[in-house]
mmCIF file of C-alpha atoms and ligand atoms in Angstrom:
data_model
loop_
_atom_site.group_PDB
_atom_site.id
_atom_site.type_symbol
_atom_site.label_atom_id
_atom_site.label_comp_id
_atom_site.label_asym_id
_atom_site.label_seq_id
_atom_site.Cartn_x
_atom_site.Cartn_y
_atom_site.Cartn_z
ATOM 1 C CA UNK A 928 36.964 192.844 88.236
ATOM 2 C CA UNK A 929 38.016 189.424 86.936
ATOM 3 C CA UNK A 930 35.870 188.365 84.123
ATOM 4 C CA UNK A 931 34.721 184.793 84.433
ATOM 5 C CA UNK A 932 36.613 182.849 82.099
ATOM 6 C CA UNK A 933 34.576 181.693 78.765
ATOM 7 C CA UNK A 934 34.476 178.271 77.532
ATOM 8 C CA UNK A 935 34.787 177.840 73.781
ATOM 9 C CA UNK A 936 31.623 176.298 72.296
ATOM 10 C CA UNK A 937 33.647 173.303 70.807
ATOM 11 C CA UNK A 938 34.654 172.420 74.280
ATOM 12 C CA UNK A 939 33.185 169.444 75.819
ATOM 13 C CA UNK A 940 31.325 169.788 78.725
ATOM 14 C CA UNK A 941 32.487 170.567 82.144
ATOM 15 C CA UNK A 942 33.247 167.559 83.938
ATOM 16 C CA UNK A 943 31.673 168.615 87.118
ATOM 17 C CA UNK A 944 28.999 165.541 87.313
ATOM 18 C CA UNK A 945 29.561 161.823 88.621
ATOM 19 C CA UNK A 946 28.990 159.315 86.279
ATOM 20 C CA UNK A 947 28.012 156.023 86.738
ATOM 21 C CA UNK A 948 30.866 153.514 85.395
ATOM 22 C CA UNK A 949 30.070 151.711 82.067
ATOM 23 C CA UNK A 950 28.788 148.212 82.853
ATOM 24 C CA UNK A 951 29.740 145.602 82.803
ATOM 25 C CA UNK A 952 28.048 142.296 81.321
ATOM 26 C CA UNK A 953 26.231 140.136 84.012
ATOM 27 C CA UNK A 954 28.732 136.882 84.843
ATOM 28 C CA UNK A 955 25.401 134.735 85.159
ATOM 29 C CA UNK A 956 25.310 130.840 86.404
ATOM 30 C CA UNK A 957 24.534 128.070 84.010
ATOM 31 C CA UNK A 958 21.329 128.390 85.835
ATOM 32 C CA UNK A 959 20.601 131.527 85.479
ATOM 33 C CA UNK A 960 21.586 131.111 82.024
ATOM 34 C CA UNK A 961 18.898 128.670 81.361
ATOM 35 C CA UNK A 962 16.637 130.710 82.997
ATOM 36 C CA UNK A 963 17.173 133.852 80.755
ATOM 37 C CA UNK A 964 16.960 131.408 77.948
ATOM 38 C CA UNK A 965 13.518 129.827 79.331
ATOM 39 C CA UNK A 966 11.963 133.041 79.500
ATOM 40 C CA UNK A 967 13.065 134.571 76.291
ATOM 41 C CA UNK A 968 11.491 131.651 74.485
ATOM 42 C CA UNK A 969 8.323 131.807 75.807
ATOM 43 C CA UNK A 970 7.848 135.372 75.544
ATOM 44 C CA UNK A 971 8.709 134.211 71.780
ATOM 45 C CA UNK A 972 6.086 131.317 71.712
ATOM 46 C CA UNK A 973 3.587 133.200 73.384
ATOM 47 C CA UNK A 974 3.727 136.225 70.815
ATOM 48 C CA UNK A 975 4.020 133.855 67.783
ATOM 49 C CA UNK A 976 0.882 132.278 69.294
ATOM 50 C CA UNK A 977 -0.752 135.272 69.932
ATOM 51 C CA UNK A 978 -0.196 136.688 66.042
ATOM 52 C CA UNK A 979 -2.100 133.069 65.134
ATOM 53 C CA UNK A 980 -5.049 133.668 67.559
ATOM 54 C CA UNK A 981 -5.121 137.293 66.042
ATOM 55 C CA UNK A 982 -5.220 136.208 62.547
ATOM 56 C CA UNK A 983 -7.853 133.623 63.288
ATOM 57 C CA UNK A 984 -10.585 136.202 64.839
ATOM 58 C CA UNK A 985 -9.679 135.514 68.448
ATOM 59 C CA UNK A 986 -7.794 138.738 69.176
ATOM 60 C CA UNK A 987 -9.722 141.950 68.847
ATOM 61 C CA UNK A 988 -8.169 145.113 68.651
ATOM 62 C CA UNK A 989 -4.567 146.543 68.564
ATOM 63 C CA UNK A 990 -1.676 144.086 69.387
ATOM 64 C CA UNK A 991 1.921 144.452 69.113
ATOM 65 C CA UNK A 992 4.594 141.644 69.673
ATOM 66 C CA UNK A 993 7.618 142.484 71.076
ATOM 67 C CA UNK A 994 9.801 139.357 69.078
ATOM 68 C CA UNK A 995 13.332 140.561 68.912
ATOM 69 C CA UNK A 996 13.583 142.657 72.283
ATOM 70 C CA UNK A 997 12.882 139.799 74.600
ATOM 71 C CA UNK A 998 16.140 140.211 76.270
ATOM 72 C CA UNK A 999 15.626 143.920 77.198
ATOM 73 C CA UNK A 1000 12.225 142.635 79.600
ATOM 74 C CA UNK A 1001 14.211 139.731 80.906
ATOM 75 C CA UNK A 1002 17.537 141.183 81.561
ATOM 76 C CA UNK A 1003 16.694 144.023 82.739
ATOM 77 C CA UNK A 1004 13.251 142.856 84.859
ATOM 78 C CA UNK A 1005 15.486 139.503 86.635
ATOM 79 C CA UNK A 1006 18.011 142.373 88.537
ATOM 80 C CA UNK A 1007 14.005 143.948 90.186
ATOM 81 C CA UNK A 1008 13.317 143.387 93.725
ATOM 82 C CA UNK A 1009 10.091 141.758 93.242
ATOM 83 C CA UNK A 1010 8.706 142.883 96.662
ATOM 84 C CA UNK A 1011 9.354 146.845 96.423
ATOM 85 C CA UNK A 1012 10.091 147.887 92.829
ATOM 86 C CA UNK A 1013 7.531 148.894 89.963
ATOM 87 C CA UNK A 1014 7.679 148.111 86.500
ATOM 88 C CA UNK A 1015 5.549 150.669 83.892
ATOM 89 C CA UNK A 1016 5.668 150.429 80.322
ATOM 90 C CA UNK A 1017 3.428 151.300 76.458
ATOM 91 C CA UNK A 1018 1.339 149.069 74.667
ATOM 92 C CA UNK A 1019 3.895 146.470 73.434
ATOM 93 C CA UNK A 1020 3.549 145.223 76.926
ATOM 94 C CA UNK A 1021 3.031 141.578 76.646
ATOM 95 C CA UNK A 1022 7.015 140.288 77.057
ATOM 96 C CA UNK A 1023 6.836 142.953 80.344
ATOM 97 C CA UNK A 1024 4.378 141.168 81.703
ATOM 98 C CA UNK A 1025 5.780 137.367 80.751
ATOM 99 C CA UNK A 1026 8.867 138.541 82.344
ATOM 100 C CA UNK A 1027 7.423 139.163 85.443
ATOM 101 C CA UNK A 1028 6.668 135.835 86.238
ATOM 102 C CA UNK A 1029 2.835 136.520 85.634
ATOM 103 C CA UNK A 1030 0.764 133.506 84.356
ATOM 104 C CA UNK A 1031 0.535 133.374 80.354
ATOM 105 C CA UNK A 1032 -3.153 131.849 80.893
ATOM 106 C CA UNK A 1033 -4.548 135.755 82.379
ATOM 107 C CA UNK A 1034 -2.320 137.460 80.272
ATOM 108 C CA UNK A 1035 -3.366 135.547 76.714
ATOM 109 C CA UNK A 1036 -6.996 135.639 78.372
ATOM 110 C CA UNK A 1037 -6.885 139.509 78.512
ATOM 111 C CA UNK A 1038 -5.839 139.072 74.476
ATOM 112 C CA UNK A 1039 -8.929 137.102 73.959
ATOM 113 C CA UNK A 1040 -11.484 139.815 75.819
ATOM 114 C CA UNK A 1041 -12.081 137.024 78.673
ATOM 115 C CA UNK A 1042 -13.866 137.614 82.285
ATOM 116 C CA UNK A 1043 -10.378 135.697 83.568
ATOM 117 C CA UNK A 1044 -7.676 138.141 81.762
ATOM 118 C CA UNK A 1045 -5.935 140.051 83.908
ATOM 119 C CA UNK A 1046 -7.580 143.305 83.155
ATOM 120 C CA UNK A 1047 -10.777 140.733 83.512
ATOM 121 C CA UNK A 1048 -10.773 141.060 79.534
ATOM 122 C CA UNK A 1049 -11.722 144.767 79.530
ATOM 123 C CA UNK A 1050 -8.088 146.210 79.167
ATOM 124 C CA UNK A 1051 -7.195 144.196 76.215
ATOM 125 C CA UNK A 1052 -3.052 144.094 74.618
ATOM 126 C CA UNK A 1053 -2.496 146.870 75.373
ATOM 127 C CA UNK A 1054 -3.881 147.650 79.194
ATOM 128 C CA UNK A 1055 -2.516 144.773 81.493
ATOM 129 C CA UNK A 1056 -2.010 145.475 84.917
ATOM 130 C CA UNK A 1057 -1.590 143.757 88.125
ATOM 131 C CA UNK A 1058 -0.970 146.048 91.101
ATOM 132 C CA UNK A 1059 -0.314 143.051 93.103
ATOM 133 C CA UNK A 1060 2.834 142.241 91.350
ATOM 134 C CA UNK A 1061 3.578 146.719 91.046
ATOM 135 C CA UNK A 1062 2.956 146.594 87.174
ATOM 136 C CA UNK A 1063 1.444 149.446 86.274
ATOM 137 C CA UNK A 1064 0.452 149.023 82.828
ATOM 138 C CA UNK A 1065 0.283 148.464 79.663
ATOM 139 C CA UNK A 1066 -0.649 152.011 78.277
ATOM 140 C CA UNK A 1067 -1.467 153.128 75.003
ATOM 141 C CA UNK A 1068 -0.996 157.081 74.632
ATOM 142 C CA UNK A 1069 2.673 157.208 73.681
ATOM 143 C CA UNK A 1070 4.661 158.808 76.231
ATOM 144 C CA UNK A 1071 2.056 158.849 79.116
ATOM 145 C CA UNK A 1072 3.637 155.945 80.912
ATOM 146 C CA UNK A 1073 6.508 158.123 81.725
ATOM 147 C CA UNK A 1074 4.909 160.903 83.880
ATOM 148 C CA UNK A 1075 3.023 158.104 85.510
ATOM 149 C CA UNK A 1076 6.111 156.233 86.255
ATOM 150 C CA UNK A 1077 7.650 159.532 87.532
ATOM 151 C CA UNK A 1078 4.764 159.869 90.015
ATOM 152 C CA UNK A 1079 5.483 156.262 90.731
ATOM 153 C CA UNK A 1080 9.198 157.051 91.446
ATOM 154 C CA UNK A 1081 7.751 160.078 93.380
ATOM 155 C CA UNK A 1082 5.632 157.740 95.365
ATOM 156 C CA UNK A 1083 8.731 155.526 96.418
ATOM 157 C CA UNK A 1084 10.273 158.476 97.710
ATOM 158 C CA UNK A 1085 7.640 159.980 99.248
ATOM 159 C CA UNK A 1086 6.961 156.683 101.567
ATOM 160 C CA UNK A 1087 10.305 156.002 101.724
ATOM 161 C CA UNK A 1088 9.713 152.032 100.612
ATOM 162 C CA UNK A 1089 13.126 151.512 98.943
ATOM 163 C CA UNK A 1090 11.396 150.859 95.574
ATOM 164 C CA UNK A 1091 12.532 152.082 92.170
ATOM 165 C CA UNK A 1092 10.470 152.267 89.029
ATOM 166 C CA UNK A 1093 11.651 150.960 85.957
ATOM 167 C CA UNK A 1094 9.688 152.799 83.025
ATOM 168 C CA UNK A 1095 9.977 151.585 79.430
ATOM 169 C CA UNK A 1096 9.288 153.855 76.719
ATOM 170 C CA UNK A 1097 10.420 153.770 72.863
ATOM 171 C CA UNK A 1098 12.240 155.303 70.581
ATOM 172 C CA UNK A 1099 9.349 157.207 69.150
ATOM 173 C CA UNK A 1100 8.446 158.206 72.755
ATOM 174 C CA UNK A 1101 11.686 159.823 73.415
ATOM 175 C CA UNK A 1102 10.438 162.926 71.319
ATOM 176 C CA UNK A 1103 7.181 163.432 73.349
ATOM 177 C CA UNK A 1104 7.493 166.800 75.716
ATOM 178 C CA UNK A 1105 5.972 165.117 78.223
ATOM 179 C CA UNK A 1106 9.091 162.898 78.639
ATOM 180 C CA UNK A 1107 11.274 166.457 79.253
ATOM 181 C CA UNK A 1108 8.952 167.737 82.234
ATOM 182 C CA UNK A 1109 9.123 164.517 83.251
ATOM 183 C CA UNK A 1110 12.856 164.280 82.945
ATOM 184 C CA UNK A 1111 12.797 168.125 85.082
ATOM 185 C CA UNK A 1112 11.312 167.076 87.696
ATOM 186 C CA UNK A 1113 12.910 163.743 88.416
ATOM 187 C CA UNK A 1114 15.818 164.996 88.441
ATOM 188 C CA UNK A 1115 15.054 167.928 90.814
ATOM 189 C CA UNK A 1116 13.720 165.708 93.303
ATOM 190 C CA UNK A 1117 15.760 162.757 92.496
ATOM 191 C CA UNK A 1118 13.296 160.429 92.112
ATOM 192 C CA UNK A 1119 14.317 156.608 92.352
ATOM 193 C CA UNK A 1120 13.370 156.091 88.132
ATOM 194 C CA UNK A 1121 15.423 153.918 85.973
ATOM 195 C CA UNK A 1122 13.863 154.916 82.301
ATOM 196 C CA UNK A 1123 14.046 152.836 79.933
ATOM 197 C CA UNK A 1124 13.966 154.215 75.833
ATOM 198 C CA UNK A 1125 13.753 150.492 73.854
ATOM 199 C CA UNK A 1126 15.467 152.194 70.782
ATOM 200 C CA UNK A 1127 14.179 149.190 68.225
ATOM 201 C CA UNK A 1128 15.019 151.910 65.655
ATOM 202 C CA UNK A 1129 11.356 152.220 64.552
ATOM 203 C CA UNK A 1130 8.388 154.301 65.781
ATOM 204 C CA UNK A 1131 5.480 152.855 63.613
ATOM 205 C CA UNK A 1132 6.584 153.293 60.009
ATOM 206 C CA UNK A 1133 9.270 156.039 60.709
ATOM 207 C CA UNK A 1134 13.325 155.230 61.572
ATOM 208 C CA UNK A 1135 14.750 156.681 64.631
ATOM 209 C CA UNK A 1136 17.130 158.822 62.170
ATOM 210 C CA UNK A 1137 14.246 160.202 60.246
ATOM 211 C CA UNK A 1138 12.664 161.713 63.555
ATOM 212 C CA UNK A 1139 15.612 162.392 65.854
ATOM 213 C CA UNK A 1140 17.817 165.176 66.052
ATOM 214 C CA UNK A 1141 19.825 163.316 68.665
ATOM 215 C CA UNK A 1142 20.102 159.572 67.763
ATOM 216 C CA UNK A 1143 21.919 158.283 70.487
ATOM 217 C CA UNK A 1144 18.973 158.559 72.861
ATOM 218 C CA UNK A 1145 21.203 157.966 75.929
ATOM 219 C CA UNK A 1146 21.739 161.499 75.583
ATOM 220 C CA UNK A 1147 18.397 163.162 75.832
ATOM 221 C CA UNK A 1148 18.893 163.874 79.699
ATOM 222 C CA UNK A 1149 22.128 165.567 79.420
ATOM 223 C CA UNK A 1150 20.278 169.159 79.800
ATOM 224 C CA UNK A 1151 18.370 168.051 82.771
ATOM 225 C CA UNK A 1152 21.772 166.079 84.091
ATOM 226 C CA UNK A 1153 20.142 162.793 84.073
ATOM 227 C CA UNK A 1154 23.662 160.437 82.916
ATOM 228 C CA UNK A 1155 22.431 157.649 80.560
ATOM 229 C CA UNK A 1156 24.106 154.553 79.137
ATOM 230 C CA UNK A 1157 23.618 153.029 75.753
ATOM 231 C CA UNK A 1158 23.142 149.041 76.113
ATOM 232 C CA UNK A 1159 23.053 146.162 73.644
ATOM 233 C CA UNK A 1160 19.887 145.222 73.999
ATOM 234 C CA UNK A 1161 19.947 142.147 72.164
ATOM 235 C CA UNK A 1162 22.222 140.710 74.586
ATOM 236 C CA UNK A 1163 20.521 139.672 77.520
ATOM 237 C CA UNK A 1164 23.857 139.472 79.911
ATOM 238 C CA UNK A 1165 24.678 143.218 78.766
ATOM 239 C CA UNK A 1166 21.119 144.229 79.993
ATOM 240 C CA UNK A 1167 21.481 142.542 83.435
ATOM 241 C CA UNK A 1168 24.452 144.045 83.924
ATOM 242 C CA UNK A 1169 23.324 147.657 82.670
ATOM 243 C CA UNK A 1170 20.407 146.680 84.862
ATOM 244 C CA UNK A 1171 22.951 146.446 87.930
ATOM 245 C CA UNK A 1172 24.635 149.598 87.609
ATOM 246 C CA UNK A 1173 21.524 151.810 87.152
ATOM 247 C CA UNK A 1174 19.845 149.950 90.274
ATOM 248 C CA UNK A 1175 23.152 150.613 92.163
ATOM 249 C CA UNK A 1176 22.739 154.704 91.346
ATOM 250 C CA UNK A 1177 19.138 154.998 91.803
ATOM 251 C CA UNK A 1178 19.353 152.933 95.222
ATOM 252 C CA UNK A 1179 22.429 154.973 96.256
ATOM 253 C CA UNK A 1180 20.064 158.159 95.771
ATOM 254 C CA UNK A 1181 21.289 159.561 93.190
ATOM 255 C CA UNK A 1182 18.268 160.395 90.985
ATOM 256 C CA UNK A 1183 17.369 159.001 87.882
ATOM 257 C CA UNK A 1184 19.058 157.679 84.692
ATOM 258 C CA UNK A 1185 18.436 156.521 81.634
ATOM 259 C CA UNK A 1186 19.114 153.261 79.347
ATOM 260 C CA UNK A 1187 18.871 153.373 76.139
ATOM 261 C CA UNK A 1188 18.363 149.629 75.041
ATOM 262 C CA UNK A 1189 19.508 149.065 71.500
ATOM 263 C CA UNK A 1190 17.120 146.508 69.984
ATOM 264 C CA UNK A 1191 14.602 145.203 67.212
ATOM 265 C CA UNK A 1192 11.370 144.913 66.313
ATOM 266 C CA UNK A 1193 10.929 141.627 63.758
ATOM 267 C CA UNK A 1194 7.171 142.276 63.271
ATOM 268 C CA UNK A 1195 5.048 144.736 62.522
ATOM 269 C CA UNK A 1196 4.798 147.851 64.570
ATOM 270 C CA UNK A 1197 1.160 146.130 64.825
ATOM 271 C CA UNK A 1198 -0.979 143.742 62.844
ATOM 272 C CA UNK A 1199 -1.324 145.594 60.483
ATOM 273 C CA UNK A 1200 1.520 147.083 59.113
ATOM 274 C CA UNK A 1201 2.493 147.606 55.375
ATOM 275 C CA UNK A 1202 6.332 146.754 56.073
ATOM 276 C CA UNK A 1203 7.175 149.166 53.015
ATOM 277 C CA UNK A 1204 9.684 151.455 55.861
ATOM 278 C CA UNK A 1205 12.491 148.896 55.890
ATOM 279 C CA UNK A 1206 13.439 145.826 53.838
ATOM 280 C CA UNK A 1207 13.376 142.227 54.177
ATOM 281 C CA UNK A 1208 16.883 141.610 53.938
ATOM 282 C CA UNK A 1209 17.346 144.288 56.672
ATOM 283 C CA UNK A 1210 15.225 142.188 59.218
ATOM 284 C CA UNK A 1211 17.002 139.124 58.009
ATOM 285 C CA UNK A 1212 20.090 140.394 58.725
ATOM 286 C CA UNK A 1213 19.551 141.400 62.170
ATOM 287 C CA UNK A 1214 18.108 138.064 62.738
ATOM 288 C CA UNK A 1215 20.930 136.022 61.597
ATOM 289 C CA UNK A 1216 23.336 138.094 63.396
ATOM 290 C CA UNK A 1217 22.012 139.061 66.292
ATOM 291 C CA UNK A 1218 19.067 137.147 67.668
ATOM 292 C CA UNK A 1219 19.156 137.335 71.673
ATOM 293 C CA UNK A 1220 17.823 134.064 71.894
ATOM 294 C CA UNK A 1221 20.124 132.509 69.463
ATOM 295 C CA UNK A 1222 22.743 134.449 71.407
ATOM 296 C CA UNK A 1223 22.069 132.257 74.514
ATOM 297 C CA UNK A 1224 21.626 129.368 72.875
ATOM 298 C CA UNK A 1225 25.345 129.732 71.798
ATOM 299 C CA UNK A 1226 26.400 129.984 75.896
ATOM 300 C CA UNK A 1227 24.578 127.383 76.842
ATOM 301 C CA UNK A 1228 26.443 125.043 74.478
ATOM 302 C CA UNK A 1229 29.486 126.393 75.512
ATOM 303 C CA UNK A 1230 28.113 125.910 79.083
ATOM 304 C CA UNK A 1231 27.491 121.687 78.148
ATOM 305 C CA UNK A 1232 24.052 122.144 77.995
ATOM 306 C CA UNK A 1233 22.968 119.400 75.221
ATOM 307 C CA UNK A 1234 20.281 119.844 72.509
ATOM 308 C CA UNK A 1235 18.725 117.140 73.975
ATOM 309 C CA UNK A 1236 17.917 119.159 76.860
ATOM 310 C CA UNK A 1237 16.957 122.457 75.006
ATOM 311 C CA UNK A 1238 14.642 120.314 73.510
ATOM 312 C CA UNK A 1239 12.519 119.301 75.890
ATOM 313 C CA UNK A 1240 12.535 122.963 77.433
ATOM 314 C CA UNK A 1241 11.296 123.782 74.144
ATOM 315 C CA UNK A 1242 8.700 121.054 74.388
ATOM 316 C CA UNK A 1243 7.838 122.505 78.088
ATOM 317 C CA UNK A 1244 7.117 125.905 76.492
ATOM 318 C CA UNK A 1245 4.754 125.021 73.890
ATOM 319 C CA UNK A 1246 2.984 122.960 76.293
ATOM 320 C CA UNK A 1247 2.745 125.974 78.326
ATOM 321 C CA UNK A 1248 1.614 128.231 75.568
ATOM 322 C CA UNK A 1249 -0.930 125.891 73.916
ATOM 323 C CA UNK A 1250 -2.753 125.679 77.236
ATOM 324 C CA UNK A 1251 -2.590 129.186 77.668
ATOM 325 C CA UNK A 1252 -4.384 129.552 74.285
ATOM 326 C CA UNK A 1253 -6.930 126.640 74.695
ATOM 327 C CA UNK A 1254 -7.941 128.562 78.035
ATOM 328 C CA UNK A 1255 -8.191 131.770 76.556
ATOM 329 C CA UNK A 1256 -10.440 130.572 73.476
ATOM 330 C CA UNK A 1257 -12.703 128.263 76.156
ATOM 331 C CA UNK A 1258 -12.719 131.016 79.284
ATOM 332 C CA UNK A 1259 -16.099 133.004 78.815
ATOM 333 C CA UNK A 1260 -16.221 136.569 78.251
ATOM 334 C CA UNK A 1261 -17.085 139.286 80.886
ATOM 335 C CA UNK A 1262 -20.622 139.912 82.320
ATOM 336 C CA UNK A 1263 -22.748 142.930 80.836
ATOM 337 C CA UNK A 1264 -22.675 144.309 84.531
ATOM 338 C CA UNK A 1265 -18.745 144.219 83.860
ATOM 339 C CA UNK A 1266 -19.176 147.108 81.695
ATOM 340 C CA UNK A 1267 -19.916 149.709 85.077
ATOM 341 C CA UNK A 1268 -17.259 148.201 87.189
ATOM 342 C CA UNK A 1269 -13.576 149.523 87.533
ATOM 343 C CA UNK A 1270 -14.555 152.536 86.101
ATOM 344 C CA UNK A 1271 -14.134 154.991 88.856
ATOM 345 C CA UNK A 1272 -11.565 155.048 92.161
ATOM 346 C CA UNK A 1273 -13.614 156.622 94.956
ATOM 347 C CA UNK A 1274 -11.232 157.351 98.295
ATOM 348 C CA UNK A 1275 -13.107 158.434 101.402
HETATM 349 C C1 LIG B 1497 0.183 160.597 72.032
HETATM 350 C C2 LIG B 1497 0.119 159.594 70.918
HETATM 351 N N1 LIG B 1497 0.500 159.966 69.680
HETATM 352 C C3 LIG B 1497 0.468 159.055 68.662
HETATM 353 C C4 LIG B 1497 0.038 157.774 68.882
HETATM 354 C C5 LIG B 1497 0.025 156.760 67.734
HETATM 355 N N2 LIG B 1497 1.165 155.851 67.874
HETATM 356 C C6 LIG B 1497 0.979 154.624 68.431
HETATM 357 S S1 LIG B 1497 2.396 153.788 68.518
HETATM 358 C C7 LIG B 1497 3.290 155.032 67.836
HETATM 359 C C8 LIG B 1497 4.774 154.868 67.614
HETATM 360 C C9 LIG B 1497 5.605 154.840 68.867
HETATM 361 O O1 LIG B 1497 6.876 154.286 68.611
HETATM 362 P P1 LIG B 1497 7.916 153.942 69.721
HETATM 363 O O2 LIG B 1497 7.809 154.905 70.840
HETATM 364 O O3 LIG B 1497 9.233 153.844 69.051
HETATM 365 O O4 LIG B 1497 7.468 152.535 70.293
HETATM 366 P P2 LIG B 1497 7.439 151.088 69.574
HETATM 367 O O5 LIG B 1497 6.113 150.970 68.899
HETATM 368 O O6 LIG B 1497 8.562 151.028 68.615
HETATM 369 O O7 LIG B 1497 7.545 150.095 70.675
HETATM 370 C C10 LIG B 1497 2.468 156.095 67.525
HETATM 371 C C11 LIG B 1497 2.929 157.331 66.902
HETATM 372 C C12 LIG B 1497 -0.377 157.435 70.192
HETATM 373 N N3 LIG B 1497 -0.797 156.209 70.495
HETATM 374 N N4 LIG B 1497 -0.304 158.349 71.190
HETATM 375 MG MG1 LIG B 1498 10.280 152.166 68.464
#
């Protein structure tokens, strides 16, 4: 009998899979272009504002900015269906939740503990949610927000609505083994899930190198045959137009797949944070060099758009963001009788 042939173990892979094609950076509109721009800076503002509020007593609690990945949230959120798809992400959730479109008064509310945040002050930074617009949280157990947006996935498929779920996790995540059974099944089923890893190359105080066997994180569904592309997540065009080609598999029914969003952190994995994992000058550098905002700036001046006009966008923003504050520090805080409602689901 003909022995099967053997493959030496240097070879790559068989190329017996489709693969989706590498993609390619979103041609966007000078009006889109401003738009990207508009809501980069103001998920900027808003977390700049919200690391005052928290230094001045008005923010209890854990809070994490996302300043530096604001592209990832916009470029990736603007190429959603608004009406059918779901968004699910951790506990740096506030850019996630800006990007949406949701109001910054509720969302800088829930900061503050307020009966008018959009957990109705009892979720706090890290638990937003608003079923209404299919975002699912805002969750702080590292990891757990992709099984639940697997069962979201499975819940698109299961009613047949056309949705997919986009679910963010880090870098850090990527090494939970919840992620892998996740991964299993999702695959197996092909369940409409675009996951997300933000790889902003830190998980608290510890590089992605130090922890990960694999580094290039696009790779971590290779065993379950999940493809995954690695992005430039600093560049908000590259992330709308990764955004289009994972959308285009997952709609086409082809499973899931993953992104791997190359990014940064510039604060603190959290308020407090000792900063003695990385260097100044490193954060500098990535700042000068490769600031998404900055990026766009640069397009839009090739794209005529004057300073003049930046400006008073800028001006816009702050406006926006200072009245988000001032009704977050005047709102009042829950009820006592707030403390036994939302507690428990019952279904008849
Ligand atoms: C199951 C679990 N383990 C540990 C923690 C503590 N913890 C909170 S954030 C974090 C780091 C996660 O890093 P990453 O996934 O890279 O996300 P990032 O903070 O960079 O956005 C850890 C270990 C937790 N919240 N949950
Ligand atoms: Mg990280």
């Amino acid at each position: 009998m003909a022995k099967a042939p053997v493959r030496a173990l240097s070879e790559p892979p068989i190329p017996n899979r489709e693969r989706p094609a590498d993609p390619a950076p979103y041609a966007a509109t000078r009006d889109e272009l401003l738009q990207f721009y508009k809501e980069m800076l103001l998920i900027r503002r808003f977390e700049e504002k919200a690391g005052q509020l928290y230094g001045l007593g008005f923010i209890g609690g854990f809070c994490h900015l996302y300043i530096g990945q604001e592209a990832v949230a916009v470029g990736l959120q603007s190429a959603l269906d608004g009406d059918k798809d779901s968004v699910i992400t951790g506990y740096r959730d506030h850019g996630h939740m800006l990007a949406y479109g949701i109001d910054p008064k509720v969302i800088m509310a829930e900061l503050t503990g307020r009966a008018a945040g959009i957990s109705k002050g009892k979720g706090g930074s890290m638990h937003m949610f608003s079923t209404e617009k299919r975002f699912y949280g805002g969750h702080g157990i590292v990891g757990a927000q992709v099984s639940l947006g697997t069962g979201l996935a499975f819940k698109h498929k299961y009613s047949d609505d056309g949705g997919v779920c986009l679910a963010y996790f880090g870098d850090g995540a990527a090494n939970q083994g919840q992620v892998y059974e996740s991964f299993n099944m999702a695959e197996l089923w092909k369940l409409p899930i675009i996951y997300v890893i933000e790889n902003n190359q830190y998980a608290m105080g510890t590089s992605v190198n130090r922890a990960s066997a694999e580094d290039q994180l696009y790779r971590r569904g290779e065993s379950f045959r999940i493809p995954g592309i690695q992005v430039d997540g600093m560049d908000v065009l590259a992330c709308r137009g990764a955004a289009e080609e994972a959308l285009a598999w997952v709609r086409a029914g082809k499973g899931p797949i993953i992104l791997e969003m190359k990014t940064y952190r510039y604060r603190g994995h959290s308020m407090s944070d000792p900063a003695k994992y990385r260097s100044r000058e490193e954060v500098q550098a990535v700042r000068d060099k490769s600031d998404p905002i900055e990026h766009v700036k640069k397009l839009l001046d090739e794209q005529g758009v004057t300073e003049a006009e930046l400006k008073t966008l800028e001006q816009e923003i702050r406006k926006t963001v200072n009245e988000a504050a001032d009704f977050a520090e005047s709102t009042p805080e829950p009820e006592h009788a707030e403390l036994y409602t939302d507690v428990l689901v019952e279904r008849y």
